[in-house]
Short mmCIF file of C-alpha atoms in Angstrom, two decimals:
data_model
loop_
_atom_site.label_atom_id
_atom_site.label_comp_id
_atom_site.label_asym_id
_atom_site.label_seq_id
_atom_site.Cartn_x
_atom_site.Cartn_y
_atom_site.Cartn_z
CA ASP A 1 0.00 0.00 0.00
CA THR A 2 1.40 3.37 -1.00
CA ALA A 3 1.40 5.72 1.99
CA VAL A 4 1.57 9.01 0.08
CA SER A 5 0.75 9.02 -3.60
CA GLN A 6 0.96 11.79 -6.17
CA THR A 7 -0.33 12.09 -9.68
CA PRO A 8 0.98 12.62 -12.22
CA LYS A 9 4.59 11.51 -11.80
CA TYR A 10 5.72 13.56 -14.80
CA LEU A 11 4.13 16.66 -16.23
CA VAL A 12 5.40 18.45 -19.33
CA THR A 13 3.50 21.54 -20.37
CA GLN A 14 3.90 24.87 -22.09
CA MET A 15 4.20 28.30 -20.56
CA GLY A 16 0.89 29.91 -19.77
CA ASN A 17 -0.99 26.68 -19.20
CA ASP A 18 -2.82 25.74 -16.00
CA LYS A 19 -2.13 22.40 -14.36
CA SER A 20 -2.95 20.48 -11.18
CA ILE A 21 -1.09 17.91 -9.12
CA LYS A 22 -2.99 15.62 -6.79
CA CYS A 23 -1.86 14.08 -3.52
CA GLU A 24 -3.45 11.47 -1.31
CA GLN A 25 -2.30 9.87 1.94
CA ASN A 26 -3.73 6.76 3.56
CA LEU A 27 -1.90 7.09 6.87
CA GLY A 28 -4.56 9.01 8.75
CA HIS A 29 -2.14 11.90 9.30
CA ASP A 30 -3.54 15.30 10.20
CA THR A 31 -0.94 17.44 8.42
CA MET A 32 -0.04 17.59 4.76
CA TYR A 33 2.52 19.66 2.87
CA TRP A 34 3.64 20.78 -0.54
CA TYR A 35 7.35 21.29 -1.21
CA LYS A 36 9.22 22.49 -4.27
CA GLN A 37 12.68 21.10 -4.99
CA ASP A 38 14.55 23.03 -7.63
CA SER A 39 17.55 22.05 -9.72
CA LYS A 40 19.88 22.96 -6.83
CA LYS A 41 18.03 20.40 -4.71
CA PHE A 42 16.81 22.87 -2.10
CA LEU A 43 13.57 21.57 -0.60
CA LYS A 44 11.39 24.60 -0.01
CA ILE A 45 8.14 24.39 1.88
CA MET A 46 5.23 26.01 0.06
CA PHE A 47 2.09 25.15 2.00
CA SER A 48 0.98 23.14 4.98
CA TYR A 49 -2.52 22.08 5.96
CA ASN A 50 -3.68 20.66 9.26
CA ASN A 51 -7.09 19.00 9.17
CA LYS A 52 -7.97 20.90 5.99
CA GLU A 53 -6.91 24.23 7.49
CA LEU A 54 -4.05 26.21 5.94
CA ILE A 55 -1.32 26.71 8.56
CA ILE A 56 1.75 27.55 6.48
CA ASN A 57 1.60 29.72 3.40
CA GLU A 58 5.10 30.65 2.36
CA THR A 59 5.96 33.41 -0.04
CA VAL A 60 4.95 31.79 -3.27
CA PRO A 61 3.28 33.43 -6.25
CA ASN A 62 -0.48 33.52 -5.96
CA ARG A 63 -0.58 31.51 -9.17
CA PHE A 64 -0.15 28.55 -6.84
CA SER A 65 -3.31 27.56 -5.01
CA PRO A 66 -3.59 24.57 -2.71
CA LYS A 67 -6.87 22.90 -1.98
CA SER A 68 -7.65 20.30 0.68
CA PRO A 69 -11.06 18.72 0.10
CA ASP A 70 -10.54 16.42 3.09
CA LYS A 71 -7.83 15.37 5.52
CA ALA A 72 -6.45 12.74 3.18
CA HIS A 73 -6.08 14.91 0.10
CA LEU A 74 -4.08 18.00 -0.75
CA ASN A 75 -4.03 19.19 -4.33
CA LEU A 76 -1.95 21.92 -5.93
CA HIS A 77 -3.22 24.01 -8.81
CA ILE A 78 -0.85 26.21 -10.77
CA ASN A 79 -2.09 28.94 -13.10
CA SER A 80 -0.19 30.58 -15.95
CA LEU A 81 2.84 28.33 -15.69
CA GLU A 82 6.27 29.91 -16.09
CA LEU A 83 9.68 28.46 -16.96
CA GLY A 84 10.82 28.99 -13.38
CA ASP A 85 8.09 26.68 -12.11
CA SER A 86 10.02 23.73 -13.51
CA ALA A 87 10.98 21.61 -10.50
CA VAL A 88 10.05 18.47 -8.60
CA TYR A 89 7.04 18.98 -6.36
CA PHE A 90 6.75 16.74 -3.33
CA CYS A 91 3.69 16.16 -1.23
CA ALA A 92 4.19 14.93 2.33
CA SER A 93 2.12 14.07 5.37
CA SER A 94 3.05 14.00 9.03
CA GLN A 95 1.80 13.10 12.47
CA GLY A 96 4.10 13.63 15.44
CA HIS A 97 7.54 12.43 14.47
CA GLU A 98 6.34 10.53 11.45
CA GLN A 99 6.63 12.16 8.08
CA TYR A 100 6.39 10.51 4.71
CA PHE A 101 6.96 11.98 1.30
CA GLY A 102 5.24 11.13 -1.92
CA PRO A 103 7.30 10.04 -4.94
CA GLY A 104 7.33 13.55 -6.40
CA THR A 105 5.97 15.12 -9.56
CA ARG A 106 8.56 16.36 -12.03
CA LEU A 107 7.10 19.42 -13.72
CA THR A 108 8.79 20.69 -16.87
CA VAL A 109 7.58 23.93 -18.40
CA THR A 110 8.69 24.57 -21.97
CA GLN B 1 12.46 34.51 9.06
CA LYS B 2 13.12 31.07 10.45
CA GLU B 3 16.29 29.61 9.00
CA VAL B 4 17.87 26.20 8.90
CA GLU B 5 21.47 26.16 7.74
CA GLN B 6 23.62 23.31 6.53
CA ASN B 7 26.95 23.11 4.79
CA SER B 8 26.12 22.13 1.24
CA GLY B 9 29.26 20.07 0.90
CA PRO B 10 30.07 17.92 -0.85
CA LEU B 11 31.49 15.93 2.04
CA SER B 12 33.65 13.00 1.08
CA VAL B 13 34.77 10.29 3.52
CA PRO B 14 36.46 6.92 3.01
CA GLU B 15 34.53 3.74 3.63
CA GLY B 16 34.55 2.81 7.31
CA ALA B 17 35.12 6.36 8.54
CA ILE B 18 32.76 8.54 10.59
CA ALA B 19 30.80 11.11 8.62
CA SER B 20 29.75 14.20 10.57
CA LEU B 21 26.91 16.38 9.31
CA ASN B 22 25.92 19.64 10.97
CA CYS B 23 22.87 21.85 11.04
CA THR B 24 22.10 25.14 12.79
CA TYR B 25 18.73 26.78 13.25
CA SER B 26 17.59 30.28 14.09
CA ASP B 27 14.31 29.72 15.96
CA ARG B 28 15.07 29.19 19.66
CA GLY B 29 11.55 27.90 20.14
CA SER B 30 12.17 24.88 17.90
CA GLN B 31 11.34 21.66 19.73
CA SER B 32 11.76 18.84 17.25
CA PHE B 33 14.53 18.05 14.82
CA PHE B 34 14.73 15.58 12.00
CA TRP B 35 17.34 14.10 9.70
CA TYR B 36 16.37 12.87 6.26
CA ARG B 37 18.30 11.04 3.59
CA GLN B 38 17.60 11.63 -0.08
CA TYR B 39 19.08 9.48 -2.78
CA SER B 40 19.39 11.02 -6.21
CA GLY B 41 16.04 10.98 -7.99
CA LYS B 42 14.18 9.72 -4.92
CA SER B 43 12.02 11.18 -2.15
CA PRO B 44 13.48 12.21 1.20
CA GLU B 45 13.14 9.53 3.85
CA LEU B 46 13.24 10.07 7.59
CA ILE B 47 16.18 8.41 9.31
CA MET B 48 16.19 10.03 12.76
CA PHE B 49 14.38 12.50 14.95
CA ILE B 50 15.45 14.05 18.24
CA TYR B 51 13.65 16.20 20.77
CA SER B 52 15.93 16.34 23.83
CA ASN B 53 19.39 17.73 24.36
CA GLY B 54 22.10 15.11 24.11
CA ASP B 55 22.66 12.11 21.90
CA LYS B 56 20.28 9.64 20.36
CA GLU B 57 21.65 6.50 18.77
CA ASP B 58 20.05 4.23 16.19
CA GLY B 59 22.35 1.63 14.73
CA ARG B 60 25.20 3.37 12.94
CA PHE B 61 23.49 6.75 13.23
CA THR B 62 23.76 9.17 16.16
CA ALA B 63 21.88 12.45 16.33
CA GLN B 64 23.22 15.12 18.67
CA LEU B 65 21.19 18.12 19.82
CA ASN B 66 22.43 21.22 21.62
CA LYS B 67 19.56 23.67 22.05
CA ALA B 68 21.69 26.28 23.83
CA SER B 69 23.97 26.50 20.79
CA GLN B 70 21.11 25.86 18.36
CA TYR B 71 22.72 23.08 16.45
CA VAL B 72 21.92 19.51 15.65
CA SER B 73 24.31 17.04 14.08
CA LEU B 74 24.25 13.58 12.59
CA LEU B 75 27.11 11.12 12.89
CA ILE B 76 27.31 8.09 10.65
CA ARG B 77 29.72 5.47 11.93
CA ASP B 78 31.36 2.87 9.70
CA SER B 79 30.24 4.78 6.61
CA GLN B 80 29.31 2.64 3.62
CA PRO B 81 29.14 3.54 -0.07
CA SER B 82 25.37 3.00 0.23
CA ASP B 83 25.27 5.97 2.62
CA SER B 84 26.18 8.26 -0.28
CA ALA B 85 23.22 10.62 -0.52
CA THR B 86 22.10 14.10 0.40
CA TYR B 87 21.26 14.53 4.08
CA LEU B 88 18.60 17.06 4.98
CA CYS B 89 18.01 18.63 8.36
CA ALA B 90 14.49 19.79 9.29
CA VAL B 91 13.00 21.49 12.33
CA ASN B 92 9.54 21.77 13.89
CA ASP B 93 7.24 22.65 11.08
CA MET B 94 9.25 20.73 8.54
CA ARG B 95 11.37 23.57 7.22
CA PHE B 96 14.47 22.10 5.65
CA GLY B 97 18.08 23.13 5.29
CA ALA B 98 19.73 23.05 1.89
CA GLY B 99 21.15 19.59 2.53
CA THR B 100 24.68 18.20 2.65
CA ARG B 101 25.79 15.87 -0.09
CA LEU B 102 27.80 12.97 1.30
CA THR B 103 29.99 10.68 -0.78
CA VAL B 104 31.50 7.58 0.80
CA LYS B 105 34.42 6.30 -1.26
CA PRO B 106 35.22 2.57 -1.29
#
């Protein structure tokens, strides 16, 4: 059973398009996250939700909008994609000292 | 701005040696500290967490926490080539440092 799953695994799209990445966890964790890992491998937190409530909203362009329909899901919608959005996006969930990452979504904007 | 700092490396050690990885943090209120390992092309995976000052050992790994000095370190004893990866430090709300790339040479 996959603990944290993301779809799609790869996403290639053109500048200006709108795309979504979906994340689901089956661990019963209360907290979920989105991270961006750029080509320099820095893992930057973007958003965090606890029980569907937004608790961390880092300085990211407002083209990025998270949505948590329930505790087990956290989706990321990106409007008007730019070249600089190319990165690997990781979803994660945590409870106490447990944290698990999804496999990542490699987004390439051309 | 809460910061987590790590030396980006790369750190290279011979097989069998002790690898020492360091992390400092700016938020004195931080209570929990985590070390992750990330192999190239893979997701980060949690290898250790520590909450209290002092040392915590798990197999070949030892995490050391000094809250007064605001640093946390990870020691890897008897380093193996399979330990070659990027090691990421995280605090509290899962903010990460830039990671230290470790290479263990046979």
